[in-house]
Coordinates of C-alpha atoms and ligand atoms in Angstrom, one line a residue:
X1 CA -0.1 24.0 25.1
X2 CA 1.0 21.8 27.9
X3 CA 0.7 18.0 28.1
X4 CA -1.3 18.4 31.5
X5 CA -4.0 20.6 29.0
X6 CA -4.1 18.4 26.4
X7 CA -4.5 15.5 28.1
X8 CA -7.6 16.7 29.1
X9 CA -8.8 16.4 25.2
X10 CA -8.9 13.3 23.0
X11 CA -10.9 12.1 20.0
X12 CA -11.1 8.6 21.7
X13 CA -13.7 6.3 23.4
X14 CA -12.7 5.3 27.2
X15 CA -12.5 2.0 26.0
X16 CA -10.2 3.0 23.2
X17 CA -7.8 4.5 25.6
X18 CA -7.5 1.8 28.4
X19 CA -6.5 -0.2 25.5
X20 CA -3.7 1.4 23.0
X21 CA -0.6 2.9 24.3
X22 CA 1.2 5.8 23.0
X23 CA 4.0 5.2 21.1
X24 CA 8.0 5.0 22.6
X25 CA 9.9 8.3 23.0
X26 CA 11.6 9.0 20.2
X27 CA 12.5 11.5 17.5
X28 CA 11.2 11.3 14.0
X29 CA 13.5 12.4 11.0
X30 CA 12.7 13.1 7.7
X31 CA 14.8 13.5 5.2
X32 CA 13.2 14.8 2.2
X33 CA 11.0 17.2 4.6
X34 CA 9.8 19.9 2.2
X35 CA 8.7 17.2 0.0
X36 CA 4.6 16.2 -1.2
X37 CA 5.0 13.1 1.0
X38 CA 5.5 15.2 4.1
X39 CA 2.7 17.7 3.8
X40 CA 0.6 15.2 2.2
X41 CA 0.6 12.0 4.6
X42 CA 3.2 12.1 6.7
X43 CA 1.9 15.0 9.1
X44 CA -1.4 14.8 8.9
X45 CA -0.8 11.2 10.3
X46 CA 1.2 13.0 13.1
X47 CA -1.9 14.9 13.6
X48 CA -4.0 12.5 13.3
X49 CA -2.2 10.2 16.2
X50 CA -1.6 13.0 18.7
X51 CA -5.5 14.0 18.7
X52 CA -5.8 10.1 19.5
X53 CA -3.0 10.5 22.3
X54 CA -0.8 7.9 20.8
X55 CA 2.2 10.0 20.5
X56 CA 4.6 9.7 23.2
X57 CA 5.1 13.0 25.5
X58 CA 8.4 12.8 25.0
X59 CA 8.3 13.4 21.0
X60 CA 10.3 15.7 18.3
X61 CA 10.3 15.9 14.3
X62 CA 13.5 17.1 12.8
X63 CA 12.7 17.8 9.0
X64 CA 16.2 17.7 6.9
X65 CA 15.4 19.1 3.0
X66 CA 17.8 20.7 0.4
X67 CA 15.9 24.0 1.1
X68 CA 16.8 26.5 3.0
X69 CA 14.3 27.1 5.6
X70 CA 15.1 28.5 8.9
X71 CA 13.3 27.1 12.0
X72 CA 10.7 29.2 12.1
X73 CA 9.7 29.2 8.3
X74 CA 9.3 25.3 8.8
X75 CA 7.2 25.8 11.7
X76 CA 5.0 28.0 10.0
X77 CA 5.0 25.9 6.9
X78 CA 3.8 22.7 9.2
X79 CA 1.4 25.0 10.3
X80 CA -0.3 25.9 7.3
X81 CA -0.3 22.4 5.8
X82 CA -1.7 20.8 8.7
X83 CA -4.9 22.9 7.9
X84 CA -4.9 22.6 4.0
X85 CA -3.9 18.7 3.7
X86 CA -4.3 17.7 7.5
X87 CA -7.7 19.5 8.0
X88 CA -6.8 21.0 11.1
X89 CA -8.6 23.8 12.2
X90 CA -7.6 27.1 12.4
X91 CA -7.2 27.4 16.1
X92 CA -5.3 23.9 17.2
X93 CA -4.5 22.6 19.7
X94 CA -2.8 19.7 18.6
X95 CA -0.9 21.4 15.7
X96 CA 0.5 23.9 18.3
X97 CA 1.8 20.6 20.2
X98 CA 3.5 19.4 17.3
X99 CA 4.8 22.3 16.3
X100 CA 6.4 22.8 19.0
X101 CA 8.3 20.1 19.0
X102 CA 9.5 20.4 15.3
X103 CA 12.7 21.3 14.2
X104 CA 14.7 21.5 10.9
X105 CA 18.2 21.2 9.1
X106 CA 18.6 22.3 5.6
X107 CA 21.9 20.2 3.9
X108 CA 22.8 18.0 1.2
X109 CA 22.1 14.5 1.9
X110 CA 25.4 13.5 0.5
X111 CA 27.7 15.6 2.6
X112 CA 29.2 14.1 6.0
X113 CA 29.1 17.5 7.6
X114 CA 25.0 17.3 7.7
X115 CA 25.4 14.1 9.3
X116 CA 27.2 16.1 12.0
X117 CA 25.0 19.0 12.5
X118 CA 22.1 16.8 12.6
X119 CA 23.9 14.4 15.2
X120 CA 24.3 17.4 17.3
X121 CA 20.9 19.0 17.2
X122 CA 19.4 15.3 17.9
X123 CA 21.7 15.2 20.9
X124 CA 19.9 18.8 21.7
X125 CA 16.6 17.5 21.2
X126 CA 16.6 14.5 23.0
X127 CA 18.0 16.8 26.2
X128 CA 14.9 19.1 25.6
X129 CA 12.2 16.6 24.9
X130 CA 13.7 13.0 26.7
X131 CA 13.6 11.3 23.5
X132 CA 16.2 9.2 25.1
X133 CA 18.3 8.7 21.9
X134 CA 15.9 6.9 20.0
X135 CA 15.2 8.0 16.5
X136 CA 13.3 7.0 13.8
X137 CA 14.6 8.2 10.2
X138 CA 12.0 8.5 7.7
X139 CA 13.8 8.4 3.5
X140 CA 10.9 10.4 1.7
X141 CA 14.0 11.0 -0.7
X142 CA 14.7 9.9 -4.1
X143 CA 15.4 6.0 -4.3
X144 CA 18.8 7.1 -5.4
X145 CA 19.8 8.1 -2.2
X146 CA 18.6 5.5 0.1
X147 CA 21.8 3.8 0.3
X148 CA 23.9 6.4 0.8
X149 CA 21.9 7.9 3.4
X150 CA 22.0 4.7 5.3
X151 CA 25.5 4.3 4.8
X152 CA 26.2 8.5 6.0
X153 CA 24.1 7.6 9.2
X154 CA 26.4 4.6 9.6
X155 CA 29.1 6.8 9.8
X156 CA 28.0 9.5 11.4
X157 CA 27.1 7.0 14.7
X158 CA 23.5 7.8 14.2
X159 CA 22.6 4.0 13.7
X160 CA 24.4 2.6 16.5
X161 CA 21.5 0.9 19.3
X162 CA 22.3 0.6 22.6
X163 CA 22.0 1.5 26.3
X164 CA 17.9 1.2 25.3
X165 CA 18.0 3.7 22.6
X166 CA 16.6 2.1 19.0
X167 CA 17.8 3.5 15.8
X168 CA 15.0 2.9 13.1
X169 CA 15.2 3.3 9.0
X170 CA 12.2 3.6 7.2
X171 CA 12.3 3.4 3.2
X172 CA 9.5 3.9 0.8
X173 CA 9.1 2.1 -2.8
X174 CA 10.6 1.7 -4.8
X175 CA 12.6 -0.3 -3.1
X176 CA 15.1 -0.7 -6.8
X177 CA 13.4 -1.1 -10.0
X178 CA 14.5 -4.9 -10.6
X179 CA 15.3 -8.1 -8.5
X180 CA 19.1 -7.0 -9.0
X181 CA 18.3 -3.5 -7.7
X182 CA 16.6 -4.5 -5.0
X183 CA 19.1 -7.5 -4.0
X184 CA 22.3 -4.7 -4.1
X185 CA 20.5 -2.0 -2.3
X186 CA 19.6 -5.0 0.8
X187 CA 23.3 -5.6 0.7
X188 CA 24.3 -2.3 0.5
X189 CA 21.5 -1.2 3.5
X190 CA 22.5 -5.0 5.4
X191 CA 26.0 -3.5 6.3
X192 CA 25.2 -0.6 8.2
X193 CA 21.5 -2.1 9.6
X194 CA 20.5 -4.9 11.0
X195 CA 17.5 -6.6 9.3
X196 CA 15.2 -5.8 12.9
X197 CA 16.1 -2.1 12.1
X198 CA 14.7 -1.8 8.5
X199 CA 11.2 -0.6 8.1
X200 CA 10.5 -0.9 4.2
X201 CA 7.0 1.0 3.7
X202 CA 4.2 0.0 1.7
X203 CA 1.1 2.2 2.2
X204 CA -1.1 -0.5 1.6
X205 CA -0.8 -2.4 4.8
X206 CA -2.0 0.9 5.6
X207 CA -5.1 0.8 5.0
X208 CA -7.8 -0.6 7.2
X209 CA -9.5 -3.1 4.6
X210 CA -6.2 -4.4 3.5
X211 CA -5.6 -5.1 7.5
X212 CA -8.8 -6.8 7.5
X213 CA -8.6 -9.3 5.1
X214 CA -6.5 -11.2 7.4
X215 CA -9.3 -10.6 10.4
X216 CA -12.0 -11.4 8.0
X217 CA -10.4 -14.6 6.8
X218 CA -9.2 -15.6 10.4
X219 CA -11.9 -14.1 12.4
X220 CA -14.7 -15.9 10.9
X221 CA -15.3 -19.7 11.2
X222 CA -17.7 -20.2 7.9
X223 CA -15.0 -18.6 5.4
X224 CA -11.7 -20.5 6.0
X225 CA -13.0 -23.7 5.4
X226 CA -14.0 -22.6 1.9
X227 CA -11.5 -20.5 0.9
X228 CA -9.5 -23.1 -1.5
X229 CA -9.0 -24.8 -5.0
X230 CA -12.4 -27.0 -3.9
X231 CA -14.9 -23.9 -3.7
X232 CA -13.0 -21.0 -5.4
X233 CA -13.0 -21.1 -9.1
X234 CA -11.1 -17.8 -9.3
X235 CA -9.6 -14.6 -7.9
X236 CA -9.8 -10.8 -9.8
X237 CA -7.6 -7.8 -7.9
X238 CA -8.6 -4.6 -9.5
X239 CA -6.7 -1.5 -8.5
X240 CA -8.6 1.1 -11.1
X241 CA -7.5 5.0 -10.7
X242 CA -8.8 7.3 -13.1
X243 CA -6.5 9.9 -12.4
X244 CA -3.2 10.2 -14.8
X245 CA -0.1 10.4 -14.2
X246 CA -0.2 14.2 -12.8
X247 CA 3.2 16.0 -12.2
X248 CA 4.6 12.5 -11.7
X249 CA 5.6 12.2 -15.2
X250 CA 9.3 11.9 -14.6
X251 CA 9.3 9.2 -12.0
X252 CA 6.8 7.7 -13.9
X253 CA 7.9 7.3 -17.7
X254 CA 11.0 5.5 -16.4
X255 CA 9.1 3.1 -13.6
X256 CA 5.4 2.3 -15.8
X257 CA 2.6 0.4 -14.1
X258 CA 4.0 -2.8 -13.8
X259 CA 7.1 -1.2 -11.3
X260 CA 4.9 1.2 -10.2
X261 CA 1.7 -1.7 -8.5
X262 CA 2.0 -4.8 -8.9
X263 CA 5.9 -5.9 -6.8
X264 CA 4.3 -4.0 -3.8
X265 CA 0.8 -3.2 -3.6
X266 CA -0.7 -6.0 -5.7
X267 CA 1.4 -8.4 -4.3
X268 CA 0.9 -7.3 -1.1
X269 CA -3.2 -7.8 -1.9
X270 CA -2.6 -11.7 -3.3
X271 CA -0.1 -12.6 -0.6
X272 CA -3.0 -11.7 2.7
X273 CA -6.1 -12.8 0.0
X274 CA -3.8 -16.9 -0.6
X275 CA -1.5 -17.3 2.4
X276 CA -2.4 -19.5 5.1
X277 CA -3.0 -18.8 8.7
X278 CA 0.0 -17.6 10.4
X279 CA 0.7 -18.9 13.7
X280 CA 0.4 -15.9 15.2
X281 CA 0.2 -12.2 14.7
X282 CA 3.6 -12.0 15.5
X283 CA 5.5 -9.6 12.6
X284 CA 8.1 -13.0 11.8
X285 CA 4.9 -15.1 11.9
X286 CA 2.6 -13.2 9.5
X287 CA 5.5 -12.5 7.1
X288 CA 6.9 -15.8 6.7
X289 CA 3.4 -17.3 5.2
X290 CA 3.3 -14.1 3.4
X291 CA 7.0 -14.9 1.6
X292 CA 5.8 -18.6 0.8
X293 CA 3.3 -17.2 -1.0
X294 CA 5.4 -15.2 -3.0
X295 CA 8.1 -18.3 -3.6
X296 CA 4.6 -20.6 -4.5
X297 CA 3.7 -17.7 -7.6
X298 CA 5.3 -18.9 -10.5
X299 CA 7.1 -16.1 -12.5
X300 CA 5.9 -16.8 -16.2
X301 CA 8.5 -18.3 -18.6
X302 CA 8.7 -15.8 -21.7
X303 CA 6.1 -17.4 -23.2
X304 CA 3.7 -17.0 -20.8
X305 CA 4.5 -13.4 -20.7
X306 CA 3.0 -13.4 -24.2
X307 CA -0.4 -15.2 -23.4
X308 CA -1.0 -14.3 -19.6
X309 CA 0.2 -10.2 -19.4
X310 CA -1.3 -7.3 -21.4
X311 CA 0.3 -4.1 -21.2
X312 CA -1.1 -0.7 -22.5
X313 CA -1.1 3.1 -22.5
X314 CA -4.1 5.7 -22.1
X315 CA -5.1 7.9 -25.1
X316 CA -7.0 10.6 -24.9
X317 CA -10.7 10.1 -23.8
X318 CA -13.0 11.3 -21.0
X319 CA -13.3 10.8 -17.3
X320 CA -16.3 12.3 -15.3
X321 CA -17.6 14.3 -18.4
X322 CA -14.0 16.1 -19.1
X323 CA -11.5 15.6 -21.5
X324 CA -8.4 14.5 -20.6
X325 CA -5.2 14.0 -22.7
X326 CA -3.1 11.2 -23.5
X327 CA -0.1 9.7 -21.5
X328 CA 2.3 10.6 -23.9
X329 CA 1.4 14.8 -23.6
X330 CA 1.3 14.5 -20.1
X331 CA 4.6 16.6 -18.2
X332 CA 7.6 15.3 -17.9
X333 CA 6.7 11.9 -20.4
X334 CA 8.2 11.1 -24.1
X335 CA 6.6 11.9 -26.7
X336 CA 7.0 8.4 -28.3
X337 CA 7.1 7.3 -24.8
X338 CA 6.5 2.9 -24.3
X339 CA 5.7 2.9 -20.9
X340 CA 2.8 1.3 -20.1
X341 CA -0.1 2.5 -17.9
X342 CA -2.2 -0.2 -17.5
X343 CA -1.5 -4.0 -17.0
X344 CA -3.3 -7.2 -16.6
X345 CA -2.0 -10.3 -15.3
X346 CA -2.8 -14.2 -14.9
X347 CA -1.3 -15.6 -12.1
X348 CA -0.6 -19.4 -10.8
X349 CA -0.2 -19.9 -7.3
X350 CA 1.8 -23.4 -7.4
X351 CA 0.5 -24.5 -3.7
X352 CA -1.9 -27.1 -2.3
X353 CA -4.8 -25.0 -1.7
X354 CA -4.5 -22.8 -4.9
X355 CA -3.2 -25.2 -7.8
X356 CA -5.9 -24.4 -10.6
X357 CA -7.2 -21.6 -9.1
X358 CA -6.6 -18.4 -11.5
X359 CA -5.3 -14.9 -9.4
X360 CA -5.9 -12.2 -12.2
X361 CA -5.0 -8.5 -11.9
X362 CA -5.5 -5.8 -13.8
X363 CA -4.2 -2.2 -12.8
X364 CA -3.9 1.4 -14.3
X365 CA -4.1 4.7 -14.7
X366 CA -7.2 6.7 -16.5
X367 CA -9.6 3.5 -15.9
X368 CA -13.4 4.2 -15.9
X369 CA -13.9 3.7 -12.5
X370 CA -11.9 4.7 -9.6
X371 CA -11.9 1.3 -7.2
X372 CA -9.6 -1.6 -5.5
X373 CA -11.3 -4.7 -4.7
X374 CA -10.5 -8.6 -4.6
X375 CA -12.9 -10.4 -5.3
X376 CA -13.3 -14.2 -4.9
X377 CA -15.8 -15.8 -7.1
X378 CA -17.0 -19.4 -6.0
X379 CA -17.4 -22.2 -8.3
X380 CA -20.8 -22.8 -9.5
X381 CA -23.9 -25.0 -7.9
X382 CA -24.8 -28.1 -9.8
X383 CA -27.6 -27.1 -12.5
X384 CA -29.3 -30.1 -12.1
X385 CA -32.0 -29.3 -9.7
X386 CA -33.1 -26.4 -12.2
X387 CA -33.7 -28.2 -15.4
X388 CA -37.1 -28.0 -15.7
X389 CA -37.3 -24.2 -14.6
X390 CA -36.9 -21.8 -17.0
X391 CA -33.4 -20.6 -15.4
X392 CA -31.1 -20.8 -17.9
X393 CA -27.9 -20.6 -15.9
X394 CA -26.8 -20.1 -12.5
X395 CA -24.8 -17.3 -11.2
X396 CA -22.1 -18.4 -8.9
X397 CA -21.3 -16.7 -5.5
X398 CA -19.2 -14.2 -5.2
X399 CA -17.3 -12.2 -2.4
X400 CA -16.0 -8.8 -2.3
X401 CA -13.6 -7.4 -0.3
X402 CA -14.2 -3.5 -1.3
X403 CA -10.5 -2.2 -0.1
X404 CA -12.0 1.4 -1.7
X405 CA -13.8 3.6 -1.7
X406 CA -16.8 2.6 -0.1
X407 CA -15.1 0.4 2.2
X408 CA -16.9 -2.5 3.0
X409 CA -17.2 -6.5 2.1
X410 CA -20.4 -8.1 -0.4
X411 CA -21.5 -11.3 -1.1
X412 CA -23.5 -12.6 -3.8
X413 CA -25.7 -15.0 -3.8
X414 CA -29.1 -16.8 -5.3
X415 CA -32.5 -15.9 -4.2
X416 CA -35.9 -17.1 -5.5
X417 CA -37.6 -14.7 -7.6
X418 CA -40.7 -14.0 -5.8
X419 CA -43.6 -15.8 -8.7
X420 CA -45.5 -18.7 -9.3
X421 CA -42.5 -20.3 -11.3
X422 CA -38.7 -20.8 -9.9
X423 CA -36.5 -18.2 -10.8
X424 CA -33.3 -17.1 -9.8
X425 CA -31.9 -13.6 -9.1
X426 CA -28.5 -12.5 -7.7
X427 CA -28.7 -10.4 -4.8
X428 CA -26.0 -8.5 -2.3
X429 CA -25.5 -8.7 1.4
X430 CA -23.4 -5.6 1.9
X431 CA -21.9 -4.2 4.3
X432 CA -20.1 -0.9 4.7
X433 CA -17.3 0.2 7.2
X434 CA -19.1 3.8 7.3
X435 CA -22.3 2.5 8.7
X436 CA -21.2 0.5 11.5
X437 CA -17.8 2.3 12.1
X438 CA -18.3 6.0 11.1
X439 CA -15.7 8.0 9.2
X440 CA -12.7 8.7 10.7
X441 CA -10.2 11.3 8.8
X442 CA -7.1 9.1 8.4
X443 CA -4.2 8.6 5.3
X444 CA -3.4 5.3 6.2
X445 CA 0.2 5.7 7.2
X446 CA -1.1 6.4 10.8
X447 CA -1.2 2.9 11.6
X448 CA 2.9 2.2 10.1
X449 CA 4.1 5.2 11.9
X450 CA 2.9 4.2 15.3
X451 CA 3.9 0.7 14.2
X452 CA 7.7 1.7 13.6
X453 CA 7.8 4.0 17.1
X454 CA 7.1 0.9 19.3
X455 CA 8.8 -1.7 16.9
X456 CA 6.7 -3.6 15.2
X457 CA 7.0 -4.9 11.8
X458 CA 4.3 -6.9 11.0
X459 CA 3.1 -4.5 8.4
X460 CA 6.3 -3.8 6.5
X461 CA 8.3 -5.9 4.0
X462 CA 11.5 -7.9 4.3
X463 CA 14.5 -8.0 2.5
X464 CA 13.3 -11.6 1.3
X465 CA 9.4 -10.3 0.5
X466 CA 10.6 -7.4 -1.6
X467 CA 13.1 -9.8 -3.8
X468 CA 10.2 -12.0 -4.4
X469 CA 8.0 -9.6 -5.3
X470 CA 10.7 -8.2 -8.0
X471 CA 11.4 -12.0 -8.7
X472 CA 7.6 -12.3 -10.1
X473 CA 7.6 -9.8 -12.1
X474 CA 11.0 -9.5 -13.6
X475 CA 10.2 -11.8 -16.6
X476 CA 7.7 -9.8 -17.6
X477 CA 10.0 -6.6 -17.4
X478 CA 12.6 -8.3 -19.8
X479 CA 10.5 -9.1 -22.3
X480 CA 8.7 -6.3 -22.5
X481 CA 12.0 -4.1 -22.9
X482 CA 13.0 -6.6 -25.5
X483 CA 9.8 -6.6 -27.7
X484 CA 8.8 -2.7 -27.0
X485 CA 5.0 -2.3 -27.5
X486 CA 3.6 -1.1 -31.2
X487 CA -0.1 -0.2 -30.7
X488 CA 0.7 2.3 -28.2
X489 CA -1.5 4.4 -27.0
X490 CA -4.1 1.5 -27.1
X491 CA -7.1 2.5 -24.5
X492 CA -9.0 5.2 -24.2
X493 CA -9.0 7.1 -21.0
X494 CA -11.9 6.5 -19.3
X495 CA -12.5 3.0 -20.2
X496 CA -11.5 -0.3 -18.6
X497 CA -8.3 -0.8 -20.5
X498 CA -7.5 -2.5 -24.0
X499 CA -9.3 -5.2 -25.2
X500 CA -6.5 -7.7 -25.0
X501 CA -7.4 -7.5 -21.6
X502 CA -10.8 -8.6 -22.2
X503 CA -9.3 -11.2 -24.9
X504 CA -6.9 -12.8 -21.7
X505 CA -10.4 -13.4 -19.7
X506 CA -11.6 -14.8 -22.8
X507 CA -9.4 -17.4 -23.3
X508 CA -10.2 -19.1 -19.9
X509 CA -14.0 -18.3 -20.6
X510 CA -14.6 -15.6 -17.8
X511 CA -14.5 -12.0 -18.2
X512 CA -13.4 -9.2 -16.2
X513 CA -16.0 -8.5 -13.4
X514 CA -17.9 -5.1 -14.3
X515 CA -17.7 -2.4 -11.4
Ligands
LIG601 C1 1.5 4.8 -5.3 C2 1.8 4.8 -6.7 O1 2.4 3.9 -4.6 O2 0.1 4.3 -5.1 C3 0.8 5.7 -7.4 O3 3.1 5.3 -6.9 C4 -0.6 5.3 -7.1 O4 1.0 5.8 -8.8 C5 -0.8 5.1 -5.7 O5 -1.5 6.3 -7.7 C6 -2.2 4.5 -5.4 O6 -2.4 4.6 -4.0 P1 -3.9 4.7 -3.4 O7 -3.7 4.7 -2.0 O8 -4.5 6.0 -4.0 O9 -4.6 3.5 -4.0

């Protein structure tokens, strides 16, 4: 397929492409490429941005895995992954594009001598394709490796800028398990990289309706002067899955729900819901008001821990009509295993515009329902006007931000009953991303990886972010492995958690919202 050929083809509107560049030459590497990650997101993104044109012409993928693959097997792997998990068809266009610019290395992460073989088939590549030296390296590797990875590029020269060539790392979470972890592995990353080069991935920012809360907050005049300790009474984050743990048992029996959503994605949810409006969209800009927002959370003292977090593990139990089994018979997970599945957290935000104003989240696996949504209930009208109606109670506002499925953004308000006598009902005004913006096939890492290839980092975390995401929760991780749990398991899959959960609502006489 030649460039000439496929320019001729794109997915986009005119105005689409007048506006969005494609991304700066450069060669993507992967280490870990035989890996779930890769098939799953990481090419069908690839895809996904080529049928849009905003890969550069002058791009490569070198795909570095333990396995021994020749060239050609990886090609033809790509290929058939791009139709089962990309949904490409058959006869593509695009895949062929890609495919042809795909190469691979099979080594051991931890030798030197890879680093060598993969420096010379980059200096190869960028000779064949005019990537001009500039490479992006991808760790969809075991945490455990991240450091020494970084330090083997070091090395190997392969980090090294200069002459207009940008070197580029991009880690996944977990970034450590623990503020210590996390603090050791900056340090350890900080002596080959500078900060600028560092590209620490959450796959939340990813997603569209996660982008938009800051639009929706900033873009709108009626909502910002509102959104505070005066007119919000409280905020609940629900991330609900009802899947299990899957074959993810062994990563996940040592890392637990807590580890595994709330440092990252949760946080990541509270920060854009409670910071204040940047001064720009400038990455330093957004990420700084994102930080104070972390510093402002108070981490709870260990007896907080006690009253304001719930912890617990699915049983067996039912979820769309089918049995399912409990956590602790699931692959790969103890029998006798502790770690928890679900959590539910009350959070402060010490600051001027949230001081009083309750952030709770809740979180886990095997939930009835699966959805993520914050949603920002309003304080209360004054009562007074309805005494002498028979309403016995009126039912505060309440926004929704659905981040998914069913994309969109509710609010809830009062409206007369129609009658002869005053009543009020709650109604919705919805509205739904697929109705105004259609349905676009996407993963959500399509937006990070253009991101990283022309260097911006608004959407990813900074050493400082990621420490203060640990830093919020670490209290709760030391008590917990001090007083291990004893009720364990103590939901049932398919419900909404244990009741404790219910029990921490209680206490501050609300309740969970139901979805
Ligand atoms: C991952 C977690 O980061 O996020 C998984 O490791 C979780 O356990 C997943 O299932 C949820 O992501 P999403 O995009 O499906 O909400």
């Amino acid at each position: 397929m030649t460039q000439e050929s496929l320019d001729q083809q794109t997915d986009q509107t005119p105005d689409q492409q007048q506006q969005i560049r494609p991304a700066d030459p450069c060669v993507m590497v992967i280490f870990g490429a035989s890996g779930d990650l890769t098939k799953r997101m990481l090419l069908p993104s690839l895809y996904h941005l080529a049928k849009k044109k905003l890969l550069p012409k002058e791009f490569a993928l070198l795909g570095c895995a333990i396995d021994n693959l020749s060239q050609d097997d990886f090609r033809n792997k790509v290929k058939s992954d791009l139709r089962e998990f990309g949904g490409a068809p058959e006869n593509c266009k695009f895949c062929d594009w890609l495919v042809e610019r795909l190469y691979y290395i099979s080594g051991d992460f931890q030798q030197p001598e890879s680093y060598q073989r993969i420096k010379a088939l980059l200096a190869d590549v960028d000779k064949q394709h005019g990537t001009n030296g500039s490479y992006f390296y991808y760790l969809a590797t075991s945490p455990t490796l991240i450091g020494s990875i970084v330090e083997q590029l070091g090395a190997a020269g392969l980090a090294e800028e200069g002459d207009g060539r940008w070197r580029r790392v991009v880690i996944e979470k977990p970034f450590g398990h623990d503020v210590d972890s996390a603090r050791a592995l900056n340090v350890e990353i900080g002596k080959v990289l500078d900060e600028r080069q560092i590209y620490r991935i959450d796959h939340y920012l990813g997603k569209e309706t996660v982008q938009n809360i800051l639009v929706f907050r900033f873009s709108n005049g009626i909502f910002e002067p509102i959104w505070n300790r005066r007119y919000i009474d409280h905020v609940q984050i629900t991330v609900a899955e009802t899947l299990g743990v899957e074959q993810r048992g062994g990563y996940y029996d040592h890392a637990g729900a807590l580890r595994d959503m709330v440092p990252n994605h949760i946080l990541q949810l509270v920060t854009l819901t409670a910071m204040e409006p940047p001064i720009s969209f400038r990455a330093d800009a957004v990420r700084d008001e994102q930080a104070k927002i972390l510093h402002a959370i108070q981490p709870p003292s260990p007896e907080d821990v006690l009253t304001r977090a719930v912890r617990g593990q699915y049983g067996d139990g039912t979820i769309d009509g089918a049995g399912v089994q409990a956590y602790r018979r699931e692959p790969n997970v103890a029998p006798d295993s502790t770690t928890e599945t679900f959590v539910a957290l009350k959070l402060a935000i010490d600051n001027w515009r949230w001081a009083d104003v309750p952030f709770y989240i809740r979180t886990g696996k095997r939930l009835a329902n699966r959805v993520t949504e914050v949603a920002i209930q309003f304080r209360r009208a004054p009562f007074v006007l309805f005494r002498d109606t028979p309403v016995e109670r009126l039912t505060p506002n309440l926004l929704v931000l659905h981040i998914q499925p069913n994309e969109g953004i509710s609010l809830r308000f009062g409206a007369k009953v129609p009658g002869i006598q005053v009543d009020v009902g709650a109604v919705n005004m919805d509205f739904r991303y697929q109705d105004y913006f259609g349905n676009e096939p996407s993963t959500g890492y399509e937006r990070l990886l253009y991101d990283c290839m022309t260097g911006d980092a608004t959407l990813f975390q900074r050493a400082d972010m990621v420490e203060a995401g640990w830093r919020v929760v670490q209290p709760l991780l030391d008590v917990w492995k001090a007083l291990p749990p004893r009720n364990f398991p103590n939901y049932k899959s398919g419900t909404w958690g244990p009741k404790e959960a219910d029990e921490l609502m209680a206490r501050d006489k609300r309740q969970w919202r139901g979805i």
